[in-house]
Short mmCIF file of C-alpha atoms in Angstrom, two decimals:
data_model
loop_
_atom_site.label_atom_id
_atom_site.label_comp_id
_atom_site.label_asym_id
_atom_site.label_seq_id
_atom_site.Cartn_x
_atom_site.Cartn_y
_atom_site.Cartn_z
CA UNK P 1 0.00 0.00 0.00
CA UNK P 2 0.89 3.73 -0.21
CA UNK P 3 -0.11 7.31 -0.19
CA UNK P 4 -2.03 8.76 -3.03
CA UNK P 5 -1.75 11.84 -3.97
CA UNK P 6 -4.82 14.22 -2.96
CA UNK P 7 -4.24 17.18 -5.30
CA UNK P 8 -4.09 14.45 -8.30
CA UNK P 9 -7.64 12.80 -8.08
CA UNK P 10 -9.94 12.11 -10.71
CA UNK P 11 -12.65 13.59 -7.85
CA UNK P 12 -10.52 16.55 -7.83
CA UNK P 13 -8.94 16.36 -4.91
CA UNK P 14 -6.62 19.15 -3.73
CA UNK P 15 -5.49 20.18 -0.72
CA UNK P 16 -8.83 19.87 0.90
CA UNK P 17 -10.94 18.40 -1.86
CA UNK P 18 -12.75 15.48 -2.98
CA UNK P 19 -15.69 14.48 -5.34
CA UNK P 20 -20.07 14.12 -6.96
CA UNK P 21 -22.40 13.79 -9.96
CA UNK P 22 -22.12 15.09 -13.26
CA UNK P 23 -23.70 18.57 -14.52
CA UNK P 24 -22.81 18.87 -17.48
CA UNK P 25 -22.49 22.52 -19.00
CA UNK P 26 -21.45 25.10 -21.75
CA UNK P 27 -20.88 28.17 -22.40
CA UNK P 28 -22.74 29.89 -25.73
CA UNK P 29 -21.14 33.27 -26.29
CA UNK P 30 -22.19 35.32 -22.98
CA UNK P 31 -25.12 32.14 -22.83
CA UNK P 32 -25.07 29.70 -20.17
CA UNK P 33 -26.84 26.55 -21.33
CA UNK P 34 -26.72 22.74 -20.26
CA UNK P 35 -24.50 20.50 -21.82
CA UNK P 36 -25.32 17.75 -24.46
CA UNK P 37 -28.52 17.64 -22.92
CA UNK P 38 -27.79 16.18 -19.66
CA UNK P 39 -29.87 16.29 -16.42
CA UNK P 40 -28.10 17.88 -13.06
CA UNK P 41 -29.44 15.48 -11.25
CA UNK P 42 -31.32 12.50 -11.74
CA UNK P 43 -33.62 12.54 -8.76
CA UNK P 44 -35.80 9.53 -10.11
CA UNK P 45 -34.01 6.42 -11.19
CA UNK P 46 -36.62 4.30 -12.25
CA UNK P 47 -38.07 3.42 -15.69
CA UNK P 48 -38.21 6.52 -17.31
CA UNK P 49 -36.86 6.82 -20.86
CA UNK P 50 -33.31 6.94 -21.86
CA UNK P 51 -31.96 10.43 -22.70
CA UNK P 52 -30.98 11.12 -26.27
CA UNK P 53 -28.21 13.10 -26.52
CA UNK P 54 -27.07 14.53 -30.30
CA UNK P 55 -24.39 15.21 -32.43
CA UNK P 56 -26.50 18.12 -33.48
CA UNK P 57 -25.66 19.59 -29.49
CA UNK P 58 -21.69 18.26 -28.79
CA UNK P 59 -21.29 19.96 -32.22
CA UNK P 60 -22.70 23.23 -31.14
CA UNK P 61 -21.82 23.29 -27.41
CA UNK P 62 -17.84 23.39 -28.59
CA UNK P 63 -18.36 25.27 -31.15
CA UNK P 64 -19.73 28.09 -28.94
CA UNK P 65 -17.31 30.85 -28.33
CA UNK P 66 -17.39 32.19 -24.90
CA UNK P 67 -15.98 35.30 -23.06
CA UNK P 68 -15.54 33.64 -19.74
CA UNK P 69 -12.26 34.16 -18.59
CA UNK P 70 -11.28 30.60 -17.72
CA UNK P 71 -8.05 31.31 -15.80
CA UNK P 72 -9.97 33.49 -13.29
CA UNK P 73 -11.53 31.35 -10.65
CA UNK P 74 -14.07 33.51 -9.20
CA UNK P 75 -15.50 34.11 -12.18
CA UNK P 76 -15.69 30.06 -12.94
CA UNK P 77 -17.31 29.52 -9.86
CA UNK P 78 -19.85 32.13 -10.66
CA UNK P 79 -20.83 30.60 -14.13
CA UNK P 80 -20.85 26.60 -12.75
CA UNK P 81 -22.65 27.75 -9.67
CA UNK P 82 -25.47 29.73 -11.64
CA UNK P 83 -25.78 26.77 -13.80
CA UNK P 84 -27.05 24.83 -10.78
CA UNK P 85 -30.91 24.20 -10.10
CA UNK P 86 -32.17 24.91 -6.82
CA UNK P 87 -31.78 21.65 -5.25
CA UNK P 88 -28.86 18.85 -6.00
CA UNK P 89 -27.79 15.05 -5.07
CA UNK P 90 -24.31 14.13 -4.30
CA UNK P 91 -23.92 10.69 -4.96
CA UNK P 92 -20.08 9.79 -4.47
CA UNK P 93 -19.81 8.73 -1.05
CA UNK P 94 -16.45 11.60 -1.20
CA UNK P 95 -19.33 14.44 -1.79
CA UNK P 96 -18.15 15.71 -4.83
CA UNK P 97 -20.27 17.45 -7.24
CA UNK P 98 -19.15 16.51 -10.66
CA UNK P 99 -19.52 18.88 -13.89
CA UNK P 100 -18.27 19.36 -17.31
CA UNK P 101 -18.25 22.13 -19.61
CA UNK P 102 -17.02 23.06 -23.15
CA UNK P 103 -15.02 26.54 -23.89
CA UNK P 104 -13.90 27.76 -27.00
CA UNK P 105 -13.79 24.42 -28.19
CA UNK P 106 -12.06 22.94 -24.85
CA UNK P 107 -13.68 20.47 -22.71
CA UNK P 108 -13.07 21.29 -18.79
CA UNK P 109 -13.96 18.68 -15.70
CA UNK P 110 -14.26 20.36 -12.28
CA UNK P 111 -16.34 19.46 -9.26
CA UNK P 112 -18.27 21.09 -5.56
CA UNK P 113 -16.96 19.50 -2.91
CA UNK P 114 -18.13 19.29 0.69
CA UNK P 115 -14.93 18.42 3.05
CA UNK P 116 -16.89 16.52 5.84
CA UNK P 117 -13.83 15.26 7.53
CA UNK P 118 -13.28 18.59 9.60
CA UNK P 119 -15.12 19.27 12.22
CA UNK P 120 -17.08 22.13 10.78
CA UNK P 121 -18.04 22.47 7.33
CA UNK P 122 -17.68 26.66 6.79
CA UNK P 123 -16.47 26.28 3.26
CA UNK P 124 -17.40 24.79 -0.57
CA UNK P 125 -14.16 23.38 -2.41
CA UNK P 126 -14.04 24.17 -6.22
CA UNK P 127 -11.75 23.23 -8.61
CA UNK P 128 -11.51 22.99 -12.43
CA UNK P 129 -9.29 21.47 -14.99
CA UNK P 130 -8.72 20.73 -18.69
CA UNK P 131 -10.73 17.23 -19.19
CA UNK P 132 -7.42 14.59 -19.58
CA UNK P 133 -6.93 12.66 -22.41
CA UNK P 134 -4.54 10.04 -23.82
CA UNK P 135 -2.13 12.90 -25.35
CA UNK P 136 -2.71 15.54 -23.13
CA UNK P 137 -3.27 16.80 -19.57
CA UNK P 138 -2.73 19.60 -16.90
CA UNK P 139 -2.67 22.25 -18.53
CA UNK P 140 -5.21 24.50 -16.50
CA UNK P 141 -5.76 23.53 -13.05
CA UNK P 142 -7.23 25.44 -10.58
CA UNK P 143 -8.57 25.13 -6.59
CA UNK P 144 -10.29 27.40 -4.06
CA UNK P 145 -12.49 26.67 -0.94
CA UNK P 146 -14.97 29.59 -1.13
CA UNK P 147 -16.44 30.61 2.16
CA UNK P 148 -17.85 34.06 3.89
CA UNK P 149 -14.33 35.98 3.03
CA UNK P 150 -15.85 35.23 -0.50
CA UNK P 151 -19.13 36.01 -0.18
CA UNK P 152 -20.03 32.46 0.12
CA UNK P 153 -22.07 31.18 2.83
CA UNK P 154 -22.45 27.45 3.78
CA UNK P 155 -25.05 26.61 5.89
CA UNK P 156 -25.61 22.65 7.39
CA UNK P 157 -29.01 22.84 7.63
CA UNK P 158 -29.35 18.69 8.86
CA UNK P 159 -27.02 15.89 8.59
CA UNK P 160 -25.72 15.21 5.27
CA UNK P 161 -27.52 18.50 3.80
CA UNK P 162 -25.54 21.73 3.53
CA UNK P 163 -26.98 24.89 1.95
CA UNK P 164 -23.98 27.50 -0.66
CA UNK P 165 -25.27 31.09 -1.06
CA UNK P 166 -23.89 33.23 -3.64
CA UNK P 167 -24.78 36.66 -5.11
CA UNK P 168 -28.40 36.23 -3.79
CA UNK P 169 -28.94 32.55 -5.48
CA UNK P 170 -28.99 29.73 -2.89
CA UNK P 171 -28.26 25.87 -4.09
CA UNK P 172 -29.72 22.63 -1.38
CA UNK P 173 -26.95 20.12 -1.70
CA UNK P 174 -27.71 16.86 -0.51
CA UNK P 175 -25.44 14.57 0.55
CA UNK P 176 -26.22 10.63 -0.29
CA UNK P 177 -27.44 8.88 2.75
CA UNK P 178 -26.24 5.48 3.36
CA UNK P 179 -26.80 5.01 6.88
CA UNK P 180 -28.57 1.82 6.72
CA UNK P 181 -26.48 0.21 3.51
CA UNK P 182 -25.08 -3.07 5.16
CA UNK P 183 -24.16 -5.91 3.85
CA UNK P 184 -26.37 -9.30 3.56
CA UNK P 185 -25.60 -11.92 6.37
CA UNK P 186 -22.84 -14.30 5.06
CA UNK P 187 -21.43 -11.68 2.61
CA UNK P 188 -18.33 -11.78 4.88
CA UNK P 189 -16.02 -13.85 6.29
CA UNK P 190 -15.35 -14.34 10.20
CA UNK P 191 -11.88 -12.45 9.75
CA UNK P 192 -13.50 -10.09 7.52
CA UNK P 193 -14.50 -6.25 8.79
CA UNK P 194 -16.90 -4.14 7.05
CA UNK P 195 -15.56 -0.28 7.17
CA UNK P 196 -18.57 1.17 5.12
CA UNK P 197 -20.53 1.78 1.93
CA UNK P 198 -19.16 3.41 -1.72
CA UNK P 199 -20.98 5.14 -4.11
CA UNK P 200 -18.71 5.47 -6.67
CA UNK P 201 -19.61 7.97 -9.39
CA UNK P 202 -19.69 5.61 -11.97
CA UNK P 203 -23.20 4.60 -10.69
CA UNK P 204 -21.80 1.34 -9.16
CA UNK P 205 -22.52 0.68 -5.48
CA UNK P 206 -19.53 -1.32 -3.12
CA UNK P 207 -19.00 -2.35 0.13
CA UNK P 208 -15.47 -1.77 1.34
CA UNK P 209 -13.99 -4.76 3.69
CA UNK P 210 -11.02 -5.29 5.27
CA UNK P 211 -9.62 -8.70 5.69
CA UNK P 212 -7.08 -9.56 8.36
CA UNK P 213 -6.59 -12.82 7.23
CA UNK P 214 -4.18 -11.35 4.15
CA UNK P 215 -4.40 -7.78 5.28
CA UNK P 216 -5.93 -6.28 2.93
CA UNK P 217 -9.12 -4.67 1.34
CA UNK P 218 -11.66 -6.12 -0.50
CA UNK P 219 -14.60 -4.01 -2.66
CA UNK P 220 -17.11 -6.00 -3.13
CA UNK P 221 -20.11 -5.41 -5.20
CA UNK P 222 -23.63 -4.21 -3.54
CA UNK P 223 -26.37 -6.46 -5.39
CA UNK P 224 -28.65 -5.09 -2.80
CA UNK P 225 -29.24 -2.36 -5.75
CA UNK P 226 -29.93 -2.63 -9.08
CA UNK P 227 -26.63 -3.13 -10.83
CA UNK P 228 -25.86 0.14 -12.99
CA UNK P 229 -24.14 -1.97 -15.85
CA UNK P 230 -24.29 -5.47 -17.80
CA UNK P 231 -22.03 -8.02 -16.87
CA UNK P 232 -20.73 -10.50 -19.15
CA UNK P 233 -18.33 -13.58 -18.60
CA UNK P 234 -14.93 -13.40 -19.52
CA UNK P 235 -13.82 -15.93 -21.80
CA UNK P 236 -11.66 -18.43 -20.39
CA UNK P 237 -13.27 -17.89 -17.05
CA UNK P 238 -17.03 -18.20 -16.52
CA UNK P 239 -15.91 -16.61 -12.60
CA UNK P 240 -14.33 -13.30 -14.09
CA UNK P 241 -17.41 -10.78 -15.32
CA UNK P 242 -16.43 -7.48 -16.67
CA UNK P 243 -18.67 -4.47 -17.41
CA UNK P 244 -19.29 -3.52 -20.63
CA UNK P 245 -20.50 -0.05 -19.78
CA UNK P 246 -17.50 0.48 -16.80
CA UNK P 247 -15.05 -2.05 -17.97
CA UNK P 248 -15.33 -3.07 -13.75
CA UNK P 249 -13.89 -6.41 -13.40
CA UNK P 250 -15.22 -8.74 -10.56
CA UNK P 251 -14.25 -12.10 -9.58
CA UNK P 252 -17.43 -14.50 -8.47
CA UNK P 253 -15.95 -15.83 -5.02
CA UNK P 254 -15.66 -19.25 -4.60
CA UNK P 255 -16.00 -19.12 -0.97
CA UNK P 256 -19.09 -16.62 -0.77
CA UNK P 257 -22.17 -15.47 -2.61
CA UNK P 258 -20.37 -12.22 -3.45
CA UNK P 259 -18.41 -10.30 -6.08
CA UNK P 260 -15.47 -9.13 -5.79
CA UNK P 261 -13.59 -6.14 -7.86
CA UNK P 262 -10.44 -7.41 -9.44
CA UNK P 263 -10.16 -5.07 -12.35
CA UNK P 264 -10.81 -1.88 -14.03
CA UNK P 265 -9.68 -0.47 -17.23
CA UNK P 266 -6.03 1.41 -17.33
CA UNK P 267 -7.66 4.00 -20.31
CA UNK P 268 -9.82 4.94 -16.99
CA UNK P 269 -7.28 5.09 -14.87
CA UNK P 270 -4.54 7.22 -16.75
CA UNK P 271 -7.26 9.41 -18.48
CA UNK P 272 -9.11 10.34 -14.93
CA UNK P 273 -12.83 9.31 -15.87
CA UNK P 274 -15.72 8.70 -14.10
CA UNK P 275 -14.58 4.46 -14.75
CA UNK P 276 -10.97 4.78 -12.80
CA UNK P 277 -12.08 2.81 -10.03
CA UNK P 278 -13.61 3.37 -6.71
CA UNK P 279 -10.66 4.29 -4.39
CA UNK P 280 -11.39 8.01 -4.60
CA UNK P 281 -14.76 7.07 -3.02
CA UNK P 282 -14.09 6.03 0.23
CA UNK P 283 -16.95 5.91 2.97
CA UNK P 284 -16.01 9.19 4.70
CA UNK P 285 -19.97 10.13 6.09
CA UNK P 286 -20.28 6.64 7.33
CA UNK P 287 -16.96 5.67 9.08
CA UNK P 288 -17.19 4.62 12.85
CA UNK P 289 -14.48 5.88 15.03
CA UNK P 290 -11.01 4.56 14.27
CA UNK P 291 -12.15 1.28 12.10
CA UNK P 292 -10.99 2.40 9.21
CA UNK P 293 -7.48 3.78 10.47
CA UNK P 294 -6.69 0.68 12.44
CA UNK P 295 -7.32 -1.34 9.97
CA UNK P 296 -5.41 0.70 7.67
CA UNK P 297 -2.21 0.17 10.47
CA UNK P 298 -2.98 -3.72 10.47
CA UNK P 299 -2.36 -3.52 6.65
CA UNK P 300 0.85 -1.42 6.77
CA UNK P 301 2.09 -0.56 10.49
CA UNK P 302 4.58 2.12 8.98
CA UNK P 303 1.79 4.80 8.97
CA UNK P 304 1.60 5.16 12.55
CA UNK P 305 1.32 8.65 14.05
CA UNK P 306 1.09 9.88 10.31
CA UNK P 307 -2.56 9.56 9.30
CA UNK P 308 -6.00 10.88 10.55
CA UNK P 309 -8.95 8.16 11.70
CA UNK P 310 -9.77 8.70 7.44
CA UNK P 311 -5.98 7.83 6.34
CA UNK P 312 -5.46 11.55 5.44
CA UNK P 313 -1.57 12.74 5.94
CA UNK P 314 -0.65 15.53 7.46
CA UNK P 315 -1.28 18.89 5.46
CA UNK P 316 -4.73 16.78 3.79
CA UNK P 317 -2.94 16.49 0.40
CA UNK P 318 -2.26 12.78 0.84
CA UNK P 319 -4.46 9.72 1.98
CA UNK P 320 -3.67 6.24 1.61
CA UNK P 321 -4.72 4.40 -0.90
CA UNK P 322 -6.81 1.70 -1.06
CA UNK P 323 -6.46 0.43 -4.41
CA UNK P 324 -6.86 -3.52 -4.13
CA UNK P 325 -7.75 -4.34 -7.99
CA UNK P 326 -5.56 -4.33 -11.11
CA UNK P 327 -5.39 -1.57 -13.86
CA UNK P 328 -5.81 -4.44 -16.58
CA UNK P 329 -5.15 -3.02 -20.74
CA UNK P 330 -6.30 -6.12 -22.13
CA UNK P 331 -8.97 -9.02 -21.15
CA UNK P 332 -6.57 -11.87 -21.00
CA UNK P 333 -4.60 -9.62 -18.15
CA UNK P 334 -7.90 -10.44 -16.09
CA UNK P 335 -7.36 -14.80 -15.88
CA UNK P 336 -4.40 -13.77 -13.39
CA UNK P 337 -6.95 -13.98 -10.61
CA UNK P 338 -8.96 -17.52 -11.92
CA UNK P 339 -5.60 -18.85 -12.83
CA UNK P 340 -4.50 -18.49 -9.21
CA UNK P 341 -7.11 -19.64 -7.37
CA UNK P 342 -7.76 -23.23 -9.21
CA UNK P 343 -4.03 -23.44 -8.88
CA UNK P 344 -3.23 -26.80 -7.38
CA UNK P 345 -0.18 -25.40 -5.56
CA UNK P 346 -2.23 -22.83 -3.92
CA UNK P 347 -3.06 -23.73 -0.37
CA UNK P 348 -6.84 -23.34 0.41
CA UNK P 349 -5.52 -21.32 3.14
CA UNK P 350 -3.93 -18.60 0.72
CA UNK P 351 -7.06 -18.54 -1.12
CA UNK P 352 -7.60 -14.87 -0.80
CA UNK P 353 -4.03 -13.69 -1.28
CA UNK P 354 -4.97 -13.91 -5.39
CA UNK P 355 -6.70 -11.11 -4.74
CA UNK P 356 -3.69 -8.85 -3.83
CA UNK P 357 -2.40 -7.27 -6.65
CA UNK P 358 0.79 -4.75 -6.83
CA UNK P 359 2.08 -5.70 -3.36
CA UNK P 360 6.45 -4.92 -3.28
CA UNK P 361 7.13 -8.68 -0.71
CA UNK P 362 6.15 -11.64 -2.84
CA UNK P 363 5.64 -12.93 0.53
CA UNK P 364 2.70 -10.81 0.56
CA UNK P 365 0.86 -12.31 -1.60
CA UNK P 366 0.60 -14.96 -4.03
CA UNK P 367 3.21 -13.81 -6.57
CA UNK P 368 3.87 -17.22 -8.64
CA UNK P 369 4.74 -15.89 -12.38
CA UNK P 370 2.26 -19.04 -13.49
CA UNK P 371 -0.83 -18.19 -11.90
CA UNK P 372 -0.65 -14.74 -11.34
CA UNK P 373 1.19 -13.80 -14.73
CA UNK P 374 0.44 -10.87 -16.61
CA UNK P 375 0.22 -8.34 -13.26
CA UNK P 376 2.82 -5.90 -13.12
CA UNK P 377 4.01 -5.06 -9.55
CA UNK P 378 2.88 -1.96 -9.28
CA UNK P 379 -0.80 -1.69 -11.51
CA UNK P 380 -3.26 -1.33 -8.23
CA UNK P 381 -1.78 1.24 -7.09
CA UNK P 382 0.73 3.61 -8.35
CA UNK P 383 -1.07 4.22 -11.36
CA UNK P 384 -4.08 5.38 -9.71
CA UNK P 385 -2.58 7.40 -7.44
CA UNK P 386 -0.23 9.37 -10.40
CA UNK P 387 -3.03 9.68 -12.38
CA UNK P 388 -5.74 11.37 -10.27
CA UNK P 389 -7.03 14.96 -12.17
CA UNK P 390 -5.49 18.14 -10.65
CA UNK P 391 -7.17 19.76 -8.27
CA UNK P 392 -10.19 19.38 -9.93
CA UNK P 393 -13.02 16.75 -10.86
CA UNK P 394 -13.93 13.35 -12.62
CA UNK P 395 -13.72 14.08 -15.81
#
């Protein structure tokens, strides 16, 4: 395990930030209008329609020219924070507020972020950046918590609801309640520890575990909910089921009735989108006491007296990460997992150490080249945490 990098998350973590749902938005000359025709917030998610969204719109949305001076990040705030209806849902268990918007042609990712780790919440994080892609990235990046020395009130008006006033116009953002998300009895093992739910902002629901037996996390998939994606079956392992909308790989456990995340795509991960994987998600509204700290020690003792009961470093611009899944490029990559647990040199005991992936010790985890081939030391973790968006947003 190791630190990740705050200020480089695809939730837009800087200094104090972290992540939400997409509202998507352009600018058309001095014009504010919504972007390829997207809700801000889908408040019912039951059998409506599917939304069309048009050429016709991406075409004209960056064509648009726009005066907004994007380097200036009062005035960003301004336009993103007008753009918002009255009352919004935060669904990323991080509370970030995701959006997107196109200028002069450019496509930006930024996010509203609630920072519910301090004690009091007196302040909205913002933050902005060019929208990565597989030839470039970083090129504007920008961060500011905006509170009453702004002109910027934030109000808690109940648990998990804050109120942001700004130039008269007041936006309800509602934090996503998971109190009561548990998982099913004999989802976990008797040396396994459930730390909390994830809503990542892909859509896809987790439960994050800790297991002392290998010390490590686990996430393993909520089927309490309706499953935001299709699964199919990998070839060459009816176990291993990938998403096709997410590109989320889960292993079917042999040992329980439960899935567990093995996988997800390294475009994702290097390019910053909504699909890099749920570690910038973590459970921070619903963690009790020190759980997830101590079991954060248990994993890797050299952290002590450095992080917070949420793994946060000192100066909040690095948490641990908790990355326990591969950044896979091809399918194939994937049979590492199958091909280690039907291994017949594999002790029934080590079951679970073929799901540790990108640990330095081979004595760590199961690290024989014939069953766990194809997994390069360092994919679930390092990657993630050096390719996190600037200060900014999900792209």
């Amino acid at each position: 395990m190791r630190a990740k990098n705050m200020s480089k998350r695809n939730s837009g973590f800087a200094a104090n930030g972290r992540g939400a749902v997409a509202v998507q938005a352009v600018i058309t000359g001095l014009a504010l209008a919504t972007v390829w025709s997207m809700p801000a917030v889908a408040s019912d998610t039951g059998s409506a329609a599917p939304a069309l969204h048009t050429n016709q719109a991406y075409v004209e949305e960056v064509t648009a020219r726009s005066e907004l001076d994007i380097t200036n990040t009062d005035a960003v705030f301004d336009y993103a924070f007008a753009q918002l209806p009255d009352v919004v849902k935060v669904y990323p268990t991080e509370n970030y507020y995701y959006f997107r918007f196109a200028h002069n042609g450019v496509i930006f990712s930024g996010n509203f972020r609630f920072d519910t780790t301090v004690p009091k919440v007196d302040r909205v994080y913002f933050a902005y950046f060019e929208t990565f892609t597989d030839w470039r990235r970083d090129e504007i990046d920008q961060f500011k918590g905006f509170s009453d020395a702004d002109g910027v009130k934030v109000e808690k008006l109940a648990p998990l609801v804050y109120s942001v006033t700004s130039k008269g116009k007041t936006v309800r953002f509602e934090l996503n309640d998971l109190t009561n998300v548990k998982p099913p009895e004999g989802v976990l093992n008797d040396d396994e520890r459930y730390l909390g739910p994830v809503f990542d902002e892909s859509g896809v629901q987790f439960y994050l575990v800790y297991n002392a037996g290998i010390k490590n996390f686990l996430y393993v998939l909520n089927e309490q909910q309706p499953i935001p994606d299709e699964l199919y079956a990998l070839e060459g392992s009816d176990r291993t089921l990938v998403g096709r909308r997410t590109g989320f790989a889960f292993y079917k456990d042999d040992k329980r009735e439960r899935k567990i995340l093995v996988g997800v795509h390294s475009h994702n991960v290097e390019t910053n989108t909504y699909l890099d994987g749920p570690f910038d998600q973590l459970p921070d509204n619903f963690i009790v006491g020190d759980e997830l700290k101590e079991a954060i020690l248990e994993a890797d003792p050299s952290y002590a007296g450095q992080i917070d009961r949420f793994g946060v470093l000192p100066g909040g611009e690095e948490r641990f990460l908790i990355a326990p899944y591969m950044s896979f490029t091809y399918q194939d990559d994937l049979l590492a997992v199958p091909h280690c647990t039907s291994d017949p040199q594999v002790p029934a005991s080590d079951y679970y150490n073929c799901f540790i992936f990108g640990m330095d010790n081979a004595d760590e985890g199961y690290s024989d080249d014939s069953a766990m081939e194809g997994v390069p030391a360092d994919d679930a973790g390092e990657e993630q945490s050096d390719a996190k968006a600037p200060a900014g947003g999900t792209q």
